[in-house]
Structures are given as structure tokens and as C-alpha cells.
PDB file of C-alpha atoms in Angstrom:
ATOM      1  CA  UNK A   1      58.501 -24.125  -3.943  1.00 59.00           C
ATOM      2  CA  UNK A   2      54.993 -22.830  -3.203  1.00 62.00           C
ATOM      3  CA  UNK A   3      54.974 -24.364   0.287  1.00 68.00           C
ATOM      4  CA  UNK A   4      58.471 -23.049   1.043  1.00 70.00           C
ATOM      5  CA  UNK A   5      57.446 -19.550  -0.056  1.00 68.00           C
ATOM      6  CA  UNK A   6      54.353 -19.495   2.142  1.00 68.00           C
ATOM      7  CA  UNK A   7      56.213 -20.967   5.101  1.00 71.00           C
ATOM      8  CA  UNK A   8      58.832 -18.232   4.721  1.00 69.00           C
ATOM      9  CA  UNK A   9      56.100 -15.576   4.688  1.00 66.00           C
ATOM     10  CA  UNK A  10      54.624 -17.024   7.860  1.00 68.00           C
ATOM     11  CA  UNK A  11      58.004 -17.052   9.598  1.00 69.00           C
ATOM     12  CA  UNK A  12      58.621 -13.467   8.507  1.00 62.00           C
ATOM     13  CA  UNK A  13      55.301 -12.241   9.870  1.00 64.00           C
ATOM     14  CA  UNK A  14      55.655 -14.256  13.070  1.00 62.00           C
ATOM     15  CA  UNK A  15      58.978 -12.562  13.681  1.00 63.00           C
ATOM     16  CA  UNK A  16      57.064  -9.278  13.517  1.00 58.00           C
ATOM     17  CA  UNK A  17      54.008 -10.429  15.429  1.00 52.00           C
ATOM     18  CA  UNK A  18      54.531  -7.823  18.169  1.00 50.00           C
ATOM     19  CA  UNK A  19      55.447  -4.606  16.374  1.00 48.00           C
ATOM     20  CA  UNK A  20      56.367  -1.837  18.755  1.00 44.00           C
ATOM     21  CA  UNK A  21      54.021   1.021  19.533  1.00 41.00           C
ATOM     22  CA  UNK A  22      55.088   4.412  18.334  1.00 40.00           C
ATOM     23  CA  UNK A  23      56.345   3.315  14.909  1.00 41.00           C
ATOM     24  CA  UNK A  24      55.120   6.545  13.435  1.00 41.00           C
ATOM     25  CA  UNK A  25      52.478   4.662  11.433  1.00 40.00           C
ATOM     26  CA  UNK A  26      48.957   5.965  11.387  1.00 38.00           C
ATOM     27  CA  UNK A  27      45.989   5.283   9.180  1.00 40.00           C
ATOM     28  CA  UNK A  28      42.265   5.951   9.618  1.00 40.00           C
ATOM     29  CA  UNK A  29      41.581   2.618   7.911  1.00 42.00           C
ATOM     30  CA  UNK A  30      43.019   0.552  10.773  1.00 44.00           C
ATOM     31  CA  UNK A  31      40.261  -1.344  12.535  1.00 48.00           C
ATOM     32  CA  UNK A  32      39.831  -3.569  15.550  1.00 57.00           C
ATOM     33  CA  UNK A  33      39.797  -7.288  14.876  1.00 62.00           C
ATOM     34  CA  UNK A  34      36.962  -9.401  16.334  1.00 69.00           C
ATOM     35  CA  UNK A  35      37.982 -12.692  17.877  1.00 69.00           C
ATOM     36  CA  UNK A  36      35.649 -15.683  17.871  1.00 71.00           C
ATOM     37  CA  UNK A  37      36.000 -18.363  20.556  1.00 63.00           C
ATOM     38  CA  UNK A  38      36.882 -21.866  19.435  1.00 57.00           C
ATOM     39  CA  UNK A  39      33.703 -23.689  18.519  1.00 53.00           C
ATOM     40  CA  UNK A  40      35.147 -26.904  19.896  1.00 49.00           C
ATOM     41  CA  UNK A  41      36.363 -25.526  23.212  1.00 45.00           C
ATOM     42  CA  UNK A  42      34.531 -27.169  26.073  1.00 42.00           C
ATOM     43  CA  UNK A  43      31.982 -28.740  23.761  1.00 45.00           C
ATOM     44  CA  UNK A  44      33.384 -32.213  23.337  1.00 49.00           C
ATOM     45  CA  UNK A  45      34.840 -31.616  19.877  1.00 57.00           C
ATOM     46  CA  UNK A  46      31.739 -30.043  18.326  1.00 70.00           C
ATOM     47  CA  UNK A  47      31.848 -29.051  14.665  1.00 77.00           C
ATOM     48  CA  UNK A  48      33.291 -25.582  13.901  1.00 85.00           C
ATOM     49  CA  UNK A  49      30.683 -22.856  13.507  1.00 90.00           C
ATOM     50  CA  UNK A  50      30.383 -20.417  10.578  1.00 92.00           C
ATOM     51  CA  UNK A  51      31.600 -16.903  11.328  1.00 96.00           C
ATOM     52  CA  UNK A  52      30.032 -13.556  10.306  1.00 95.00           C
ATOM     53  CA  UNK A  53      32.462 -12.574   7.576  1.00 97.00           C
ATOM     54  CA  UNK A  54      33.304  -8.983   6.731  1.00 97.00           C
ATOM     55  CA  UNK A  55      32.281  -8.049   3.190  1.00 98.00           C
ATOM     56  CA  UNK A  56      31.640  -5.220   0.745  1.00 98.00           C
ATOM     57  CA  UNK A  57      28.703  -5.434  -1.657  1.00 98.00           C
ATOM     58  CA  UNK A  58      28.467  -3.232  -4.745  1.00 97.00           C
ATOM     59  CA  UNK A  59      24.901  -2.767  -5.929  1.00 96.00           C
ATOM     60  CA  UNK A  60      23.684  -3.951  -9.306  1.00 95.00           C
ATOM     61  CA  UNK A  61      20.958  -5.741 -11.253  1.00 93.00           C
ATOM     62  CA  UNK A  62      19.292  -8.308  -9.012  1.00 89.00           C
ATOM     63  CA  UNK A  63      18.067 -10.343 -11.997  1.00 87.00           C
ATOM     64  CA  UNK A  64      21.660 -11.258 -12.860  1.00 90.00           C
ATOM     65  CA  UNK A  65      23.807 -13.616 -10.751  1.00 90.00           C
ATOM     66  CA  UNK A  66      26.188 -11.654  -8.560  1.00 94.00           C
ATOM     67  CA  UNK A  67      29.978 -12.048  -8.780  1.00 94.00           C
ATOM     68  CA  UNK A  68      31.797 -12.977  -5.559  1.00 95.00           C
ATOM     69  CA  UNK A  69      35.552 -12.491  -5.127  1.00 97.00           C
ATOM     70  CA  UNK A  70      37.550 -14.612  -2.655  1.00 96.00           C
ATOM     71  CA  UNK A  71      41.123 -13.572  -1.880  1.00 97.00           C
ATOM     72  CA  UNK A  72      44.160 -15.758  -1.243  1.00 94.00           C
ATOM     73  CA  UNK A  73      46.287 -16.481   1.821  1.00 94.00           C
ATOM     74  CA  UNK A  74      47.351 -13.278   3.633  1.00 93.00           C
ATOM     75  CA  UNK A  75      44.971 -11.305   1.400  1.00 95.00           C
ATOM     76  CA  UNK A  76      41.783  -9.382   2.075  1.00 96.00           C
ATOM     77  CA  UNK A  77      38.721  -8.128   0.233  1.00 97.00           C
ATOM     78  CA  UNK A  78      40.562  -4.891  -0.580  1.00 96.00           C
ATOM     79  CA  UNK A  79      42.759  -6.828  -3.025  1.00 95.00           C
ATOM     80  CA  UNK A  80      39.822  -6.771  -5.448  1.00 96.00           C
ATOM     81  CA  UNK A  81      38.578  -3.201  -4.875  1.00 96.00           C
ATOM     82  CA  UNK A  82      39.424  -1.823  -8.327  1.00 95.00           C
ATOM     83  CA  UNK A  83      38.530  -5.081 -10.098  1.00 95.00           C
ATOM     84  CA  UNK A  84      35.170  -5.269  -8.330  1.00 96.00           C
ATOM     85  CA  UNK A  85      34.326  -1.651  -9.120  1.00 97.00           C
ATOM     86  CA  UNK A  86      35.245  -2.043 -12.790  1.00 95.00           C
ATOM     87  CA  UNK A  87      33.292  -5.281 -13.151  1.00 95.00           C
ATOM     88  CA  UNK A  88      30.215  -3.786 -11.477  1.00 96.00           C
ATOM     89  CA  UNK A  89      30.333  -0.803 -13.824  1.00 96.00           C
ATOM     90  CA  UNK A  90      30.947  -2.858 -16.962  1.00 94.00           C
ATOM     91  CA  UNK A  91      28.429  -5.653 -16.322  1.00 94.00           C
ATOM     92  CA  UNK A  92      25.784  -4.021 -14.134  1.00 95.00           C
ATOM     93  CA  UNK A  93      25.972  -6.968 -11.734  1.00 95.00           C
ATOM     94  CA  UNK A  94      26.182  -6.962  -7.969  1.00 96.00           C
ATOM     95  CA  UNK A  95      29.762  -7.657  -6.889  1.00 97.00           C
ATOM     96  CA  UNK A  96      30.724  -8.987  -3.467  1.00 97.00           C
ATOM     97  CA  UNK A  97      34.210  -9.001  -1.954  1.00 98.00           C
ATOM     98  CA  UNK A  98      34.699 -11.020   1.230  1.00 97.00           C
ATOM     99  CA  UNK A  99      37.329 -11.349   3.952  1.00 98.00           C
ATOM    100  CA  UNK A 100      37.959 -14.997   4.803  1.00 98.00           C
ATOM    101  CA  UNK A 101      38.047 -15.970   8.485  1.00 97.00           C
ATOM    102  CA  UNK A 102      41.363 -15.061  10.137  1.00 97.00           C
ATOM    103  CA  UNK A 103      41.918 -12.443   7.420  1.00 96.00           C
ATOM    104  CA  UNK A 104      41.030  -8.800   6.875  1.00 96.00           C
ATOM    105  CA  UNK A 105      38.240  -7.534   9.114  1.00 96.00           C
ATOM    106  CA  UNK A 106      36.619 -10.956   9.586  1.00 97.00           C
ATOM    107  CA  UNK A 107      36.713 -12.627  13.015  1.00 96.00           C
ATOM    108  CA  UNK A 108      39.645 -14.730  14.132  1.00 96.00           C
ATOM    109  CA  UNK A 109      39.147 -18.369  15.033  1.00 95.00           C
ATOM    110  CA  UNK A 110      41.466 -21.309  15.809  1.00 94.00           C
ATOM    111  CA  UNK A 111      39.392 -23.343  13.306  1.00 94.00           C
ATOM    112  CA  UNK A 112      40.780 -23.158   9.769  1.00 95.00           C
ATOM    113  CA  UNK A 113      40.027 -25.478   6.850  1.00 95.00           C
ATOM    114  CA  UNK A 114      38.506 -25.314   3.387  1.00 95.00           C
ATOM    115  CA  UNK A 115      35.426 -27.053   4.725  1.00 94.00           C
ATOM    116  CA  UNK A 116      34.761 -24.355   7.321  1.00 95.00           C
ATOM    117  CA  UNK A 117      35.675 -21.515   4.919  1.00 96.00           C
ATOM    118  CA  UNK A 118      33.150 -22.954   2.474  1.00 95.00           C
ATOM    119  CA  UNK A 119      30.604 -23.172   5.287  1.00 93.00           C
ATOM    120  CA  UNK A 120      31.203 -19.509   6.145  1.00 96.00           C
ATOM    121  CA  UNK A 121      30.161 -18.614   2.594  1.00 95.00           C
ATOM    122  CA  UNK A 122      27.226 -21.020   2.566  1.00 92.00           C
ATOM    123  CA  UNK A 123      25.999 -19.091   5.599  1.00 90.00           C
ATOM    124  CA  UNK A 124      26.695 -15.610   4.191  1.00 93.00           C
ATOM    125  CA  UNK A 125      25.555 -15.805   0.571  1.00 92.00           C
ATOM    126  CA  UNK A 126      21.900 -16.751   1.255  1.00 87.00           C
ATOM    127  CA  UNK A 127      21.724 -14.031   3.924  1.00 89.00           C
ATOM    128  CA  UNK A 128      22.635 -11.482   1.242  1.00 91.00           C
ATOM    129  CA  UNK A 129      20.315 -13.013  -1.336  1.00 87.00           C
ATOM    130  CA  UNK A 130      23.254 -13.841  -3.603  1.00 91.00           C
ATOM    131  CA  UNK A 131      22.732 -17.554  -4.229  1.00 84.00           C
ATOM    132  CA  UNK A 132      23.200 -18.706  -6.914  1.00 85.00           C
ATOM    133  CA  UNK A 133      26.182 -16.585  -7.906  1.00 91.00           C
ATOM    134  CA  UNK A 134      29.479 -16.599  -9.782  1.00 91.00           C
ATOM    135  CA  UNK A 135      32.459 -17.206  -7.489  1.00 92.00           C
ATOM    136  CA  UNK A 136      35.938 -15.982  -8.447  1.00 93.00           C
ATOM    137  CA  UNK A 137      38.715 -17.145  -6.138  1.00 93.00           C
ATOM    138  CA  UNK A 138      42.451 -16.522  -6.088  1.00 93.00           C
ATOM    139  CA  UNK A 139      44.763 -19.228  -4.738  1.00 92.00           C
ATOM    140  CA  UNK A 140      43.332 -20.181  -1.317  1.00 94.00           C
ATOM    141  CA  UNK A 141      40.125 -18.449  -2.368  1.00 95.00           C
ATOM    142  CA  UNK A 142      40.092 -20.481  -5.582  1.00 93.00           C
ATOM    143  CA  UNK A 143      40.216 -23.719  -3.606  1.00 93.00           C
ATOM    144  CA  UNK A 144      37.438 -22.436  -1.358  1.00 94.00           C
ATOM    145  CA  UNK A 145      35.370 -21.663  -4.466  1.00 93.00           C
ATOM    146  CA  UNK A 146      36.028 -25.167  -5.833  1.00 89.00           C
ATOM    147  CA  UNK A 147      34.884 -26.846  -2.637  1.00 92.00           C
ATOM    148  CA  UNK A 148      31.887 -24.532  -2.379  1.00 91.00           C
ATOM    149  CA  UNK A 149      30.801 -25.583  -5.873  1.00 89.00           C
ATOM    150  CA  UNK A 150      31.351 -29.272  -5.153  1.00 87.00           C
ATOM    151  CA  UNK A 151      29.405 -29.089  -1.894  1.00 84.00           C
ATOM    152  CA  UNK A 152      26.494 -26.873  -2.998  1.00 70.00           C
ATOM    153  CA  UNK A 153      26.361 -27.229  -6.898  1.00 80.00           C
ATOM    154  CA  UNK A 154      26.107 -23.412  -7.127  1.00 41.00           C
ATOM    155  CA  UNK A 155      26.302 -21.631 -10.540  1.00 36.00           C
ATOM    156  CA  UNK A 156      30.009 -20.978 -10.423  1.00 34.00           C
ATOM    157  CA  UNK A 157      31.021 -18.694 -13.139  1.00 36.00           C
ATOM    158  CA  UNK A 158      53.336  -3.748  -0.557  1.00 51.00           C
ATOM    159  CA  UNK A 159      50.771  -6.686   0.445  1.00 61.00           C
ATOM    160  CA  UNK A 160      51.556  -8.126   3.896  1.00 63.00           C
ATOM    161  CA  UNK A 161      51.370  -4.674   5.459  1.00 60.00           C
ATOM    162  CA  UNK A 162      47.701  -4.411   4.594  1.00 65.00           C
ATOM    163  CA  UNK A 163      47.283  -6.852   7.490  1.00 72.00           C
ATOM    164  CA  UNK A 164      48.721  -4.437  10.064  1.00 71.00           C
ATOM    165  CA  UNK A 165      46.080  -3.025  12.426  1.00 76.00           C
ATOM    166  CA  UNK A 166      46.094  -0.839  15.520  1.00 74.00           C
ATOM    167  CA  UNK A 167      44.696  -2.333  18.710  1.00 80.00           C
ATOM    168  CA  UNK A 168      44.843  -0.315  21.935  1.00 81.00           C
ATOM    169  CA  UNK A 169      47.584   1.903  20.592  1.00 76.00           C
ATOM    170  CA  UNK A 170      49.755  -0.990  19.391  1.00 79.00           C
ATOM    171  CA  UNK A 171      50.187  -2.428  15.936  1.00 70.00           C
ATOM    172  CA  UNK A 172      49.645  -6.120  15.326  1.00 79.00           C
ATOM    173  CA  UNK A 173      48.887  -8.505  12.484  1.00 76.00           C
ATOM    174  CA  UNK A 174      45.278  -8.717  11.370  1.00 83.00           C
ATOM    175  CA  UNK A 175      45.721 -12.301  10.153  1.00 83.00           C
ATOM    176  CA  UNK A 176      45.560 -15.087  12.736  1.00 88.00           C
ATOM    177  CA  UNK A 177      49.089 -16.437  12.397  1.00 82.00           C
ATOM    178  CA  UNK A 178      48.614 -19.213  14.938  1.00 86.00           C
ATOM    179  CA  UNK A 179      45.656 -20.749  13.075  1.00 91.00           C
ATOM    180  CA  UNK A 180      47.244 -20.232   9.644  1.00 87.00           C
ATOM    181  CA  UNK A 181      50.522 -21.805  10.721  1.00 84.00           C
ATOM    182  CA  UNK A 182      48.793 -24.721  12.412  1.00 89.00           C
ATOM    183  CA  UNK A 183      46.686 -25.495   9.347  1.00 91.00           C
ATOM    184  CA  UNK A 184      49.089 -24.469   6.561  1.00 87.00           C
ATOM    185  CA  UNK A 185      49.236 -28.047   5.282  1.00 88.00           C
ATOM    186  CA  UNK A 186      45.453 -27.989   4.769  1.00 89.00           C
ATOM    187  CA  UNK A 187      45.617 -24.686   2.898  1.00 87.00           C
ATOM    188  CA  UNK A 188      48.335 -26.008   0.581  1.00 83.00           C
ATOM    189  CA  UNK A 189      46.349 -29.187  -0.135  1.00 88.00           C
ATOM    190  CA  UNK A 190      42.727 -29.700  -1.241  1.00 89.00           C
ATOM    191  CA  UNK A 191      40.079 -31.949   0.340  1.00 91.00           C
ATOM    192  CA  UNK A 192      39.489 -35.336  -1.258  1.00 91.00           C
ATOM    193  CA  UNK A 193      36.078 -35.305  -2.969  1.00 90.00           C
ATOM    194  CA  UNK A 194      34.274 -38.039  -4.893  1.00 91.00           C
ATOM    195  CA  UNK A 195      31.480 -35.973  -6.383  1.00 92.00           C
ATOM    196  CA  UNK A 196      31.755 -33.786  -9.489  1.00 94.00           C
ATOM    197  CA  UNK A 197      30.420 -30.315 -10.234  1.00 94.00           C
ATOM    198  CA  UNK A 198      28.708 -30.325 -13.635  1.00 94.00           C
ATOM    199  CA  UNK A 199      28.310 -26.574 -14.061  1.00 93.00           C
ATOM    200  CA  UNK A 200      30.586 -24.375 -16.208  1.00 94.00           C
ATOM    201  CA  UNK A 201      33.885 -23.568 -14.510  1.00 94.00           C
ATOM    202  CA  UNK A 202      36.866 -21.410 -15.506  1.00 94.00           C
ATOM    203  CA  UNK A 203      40.407 -22.110 -14.295  1.00 94.00           C
ATOM    204  CA  UNK A 204      42.398 -18.960 -15.036  1.00 94.00           C
ATOM    205  CA  UNK A 205      46.165 -19.396 -14.775  1.00 93.00           C
ATOM    206  CA  UNK A 206      49.088 -16.996 -15.066  1.00 93.00           C
ATOM    207  CA  UNK A 207      51.508 -17.868 -17.840  1.00 90.00           C
ATOM    208  CA  UNK A 208      54.461 -17.251 -15.507  1.00 87.00           C
ATOM    209  CA  UNK A 209      52.964 -19.140 -12.556  1.00 88.00           C
ATOM    210  CA  UNK A 210      53.758 -22.733 -11.635  1.00 82.00           C
ATOM    211  CA  UNK A 211      50.914 -23.162  -9.145  1.00 85.00           C
ATOM    212  CA  UNK A 212      48.701 -25.137 -11.554  1.00 87.00           C
ATOM    213  CA  UNK A 213      50.778 -27.966 -13.033  1.00 86.00           C
ATOM    214  CA  UNK A 214      49.800 -29.982 -16.137  1.00 87.00           C
ATOM    215  CA  UNK A 215      49.671 -33.062 -13.913  1.00 90.00           C
ATOM    216  CA  UNK A 216      46.739 -31.462 -12.057  1.00 90.00           C
ATOM    217  CA  UNK A 217      44.529 -31.412 -15.154  1.00 92.00           C
ATOM    218  CA  UNK A 218      43.115 -34.977 -14.934  1.00 93.00           C
ATOM    219  CA  UNK A 219      41.906 -34.410 -11.369  1.00 94.00           C
ATOM    220  CA  UNK A 220      40.547 -30.967 -12.292  1.00 93.00           C
ATOM    221  CA  UNK A 221      38.539 -32.482 -15.139  1.00 95.00           C
ATOM    222  CA  UNK A 222      37.309 -35.313 -12.914  1.00 96.00           C
ATOM    223  CA  UNK A 223      35.958 -32.836 -10.378  1.00 95.00           C
ATOM    224  CA  UNK A 224      34.864 -30.239 -12.958  1.00 95.00           C
ATOM    225  CA  UNK A 225      34.076 -31.988 -16.279  1.00 96.00           C
ATOM    226  CA  UNK A 226      33.053 -28.722 -17.955  1.00 95.00           C
ATOM    227  CA  UNK A 227      36.172 -26.854 -16.883  1.00 94.00           C
ATOM    228  CA  UNK A 228      37.741 -24.338 -19.239  1.00 93.00           C
ATOM    229  CA  UNK A 229      41.496 -23.887 -18.807  1.00 93.00           C
ATOM    230  CA  UNK A 230      42.667 -20.420 -19.798  1.00 94.00           C
ATOM    231  CA  UNK A 231      46.151 -18.903 -19.480  1.00 94.00           C
ATOM    232  CA  UNK A 232      46.916 -15.192 -19.209  1.00 94.00           C
ATOM    233  CA  UNK A 233      50.346 -14.559 -20.779  1.00 91.00           C
ATOM    234  CA  UNK A 234      52.881 -12.458 -18.865  1.00 88.00           C
ATOM    235  CA  UNK A 235      50.987 -12.884 -15.601  1.00 91.00           C
ATOM    236  CA  UNK A 236      52.226 -14.532 -12.434  1.00 88.00           C
ATOM    237  CA  UNK A 237      50.192 -16.020  -9.611  1.00 89.00           C
ATOM    238  CA  UNK A 238      48.514 -12.641  -8.951  1.00 87.00           C
ATOM    239  CA  UNK A 239      46.726 -12.398 -12.290  1.00 92.00           C
ATOM    240  CA  UNK A 240      44.299  -9.705 -11.122  1.00 93.00           C
ATOM    241  CA  UNK A 241      47.232  -7.503 -10.059  1.00 89.00           C
ATOM    242  CA  UNK A 242      49.590  -8.264 -12.968  1.00 90.00           C
ATOM    243  CA  UNK A 243      47.050  -8.025 -15.808  1.00 93.00           C
ATOM    244  CA  UNK A 244      43.800  -6.558 -14.430  1.00 93.00           C
ATOM    245  CA  UNK A 245      42.271  -5.801 -17.834  1.00 94.00           C
ATOM    246  CA  UNK A 246      42.956  -9.317 -19.119  1.00 95.00           C
ATOM    247  CA  UNK A 247      41.568 -10.672 -15.857  1.00 94.00           C
ATOM    248  CA  UNK A 248      38.334  -8.693 -16.235  1.00 94.00           C
ATOM    249  CA  UNK A 249      38.058  -9.633 -19.917  1.00 95.00           C
ATOM    250  CA  UNK A 250      38.397 -13.340 -19.072  1.00 94.00           C
ATOM    251  CA  UNK A 251      35.669 -13.127 -16.445  1.00 94.00           C
ATOM    252  CA  UNK A 252      33.367 -11.186 -18.768  1.00 95.00           C
ATOM    253  CA  UNK A 253      33.937 -13.765 -21.480  1.00 94.00           C
ATOM    254  CA  UNK A 254      33.027 -16.538 -19.060  1.00 93.00           C
ATOM    255  CA  UNK A 255      29.862 -14.723 -17.936  1.00 92.00           C
ATOM    256  CA  UNK A 256      28.674 -14.567 -21.549  1.00 86.00           C
TER     257      UNK A 256
END
């Protein structure tokens, strides 16, 4: 069901990949999208390179680990604007929201996998002086956070239209549909890992969501032995949008 839903969203956006100019839409927030060349093009299959991700950092107490929010497929850092602001005010921590590659204002690239998205963050977080930090990820961002923890042992503690941007007087999709479509199977899956992350981890699930199935729990506990499983009643897959106060309360409880 999840895969069918996402595939349908991709088909829908691809059908609108060349919106006509002069739609009567205007917004000062529309920005130009940087495009990164393929890291493997002409280099004999070289490893993909990290990209300079677009981010927003809210200031706070540097002695406390920062909180980093990673959005899901088709999302952007703006999905967490109100959550990030509230959490920064209530905890005094620095809060970072990030656009994944091929999303938001981050560069486009034909390379797309959890490994390279994790590498993007491994490149960014030290630059900002935010490692170690608490990483909060939704859906695709949650899987990126999981892999980031497993690889680095860090201290882990109207939507589609937000992707419409104006380029040279024409409107187009800010997400890189070609790369997302090509690698959708990778985004729906999760890399096979043998190591475990021994730090505290919170898996926050919506009571009305079927994305995390009970059959997933043994593998979750193998990878994250100290995992806490918490359910937010009356919330779907978008917990932070459906129940923002419960979402913030769960994160604050985990930070304590």
C-alpha cells in the first residue's frame, strides 16, 4: 500500500513536470534550484560525493546537543518550521532543519540512496559544529537517521505544491523526479546492516499508520537494542502535522 501510494504520487507529479508559464501563481519564496553534476559521470564509476545541503539553524545553548529534523519523501525543511521553533523555545537547544538532496532548496543529483543521504549529513553536521546531536527523522528521513546512527554511532535522541518553484519565468518541480523515480525501491527499503547502534533511540509511530508493522520489531531491536517504541494515538504517518503537541512532548520526554 505504501509503495503504491508513493508510486501514484510520483506519477501525478511527473504528469505535471512541465507546468505552463502564466498560471497566475506568484510567491516571493520561490527560489532557483542548484543542480549538481553526477559524481560518477566520466569518472569510471567513482563514489557519489556529498552535496552542500540547504538548512536552517535556530540558535540555542551550545552546551546541549542540538536537535536535527529530517523530512520525508517529497518534503522539505519547512515541514518542521513550527515544530523547530517551538522546540527551540521550550528546550533552549539549537535546532536544525535540513533539505535532503533532490528536495527543497538543496542541489539536485542523479545519485540517490540512504548511504549518500547519510553521507551528506556526515559532511554537514561537523561543519556546523553539531556533532553529536539528536536526529529526528520522518519516514525517508527516519531511515536516513537510522543509517546515520548505525554508521557513525552518534547520540541519536497542501504538501506537494511546496515543491513548485519558478525558474526563468516558468514553474517546475523542485524535487528531482528522475532520481526519485529511479531509486524509489531504495527509498522504500532499508540497507542491510550487521552492526548495532547501542545508544538510546525512539521510534515514534502514529496509531493510525501502518508504516511500522509489528513484524518489523525484531529487526528494529537487533539494530537498535535500546529502542523505545512509542505510539501517538489518533495520528497518521505525519505525526508532527496531525498531533504537533504530542510530537513535541514525546521528543522532550526522550531528551530527558
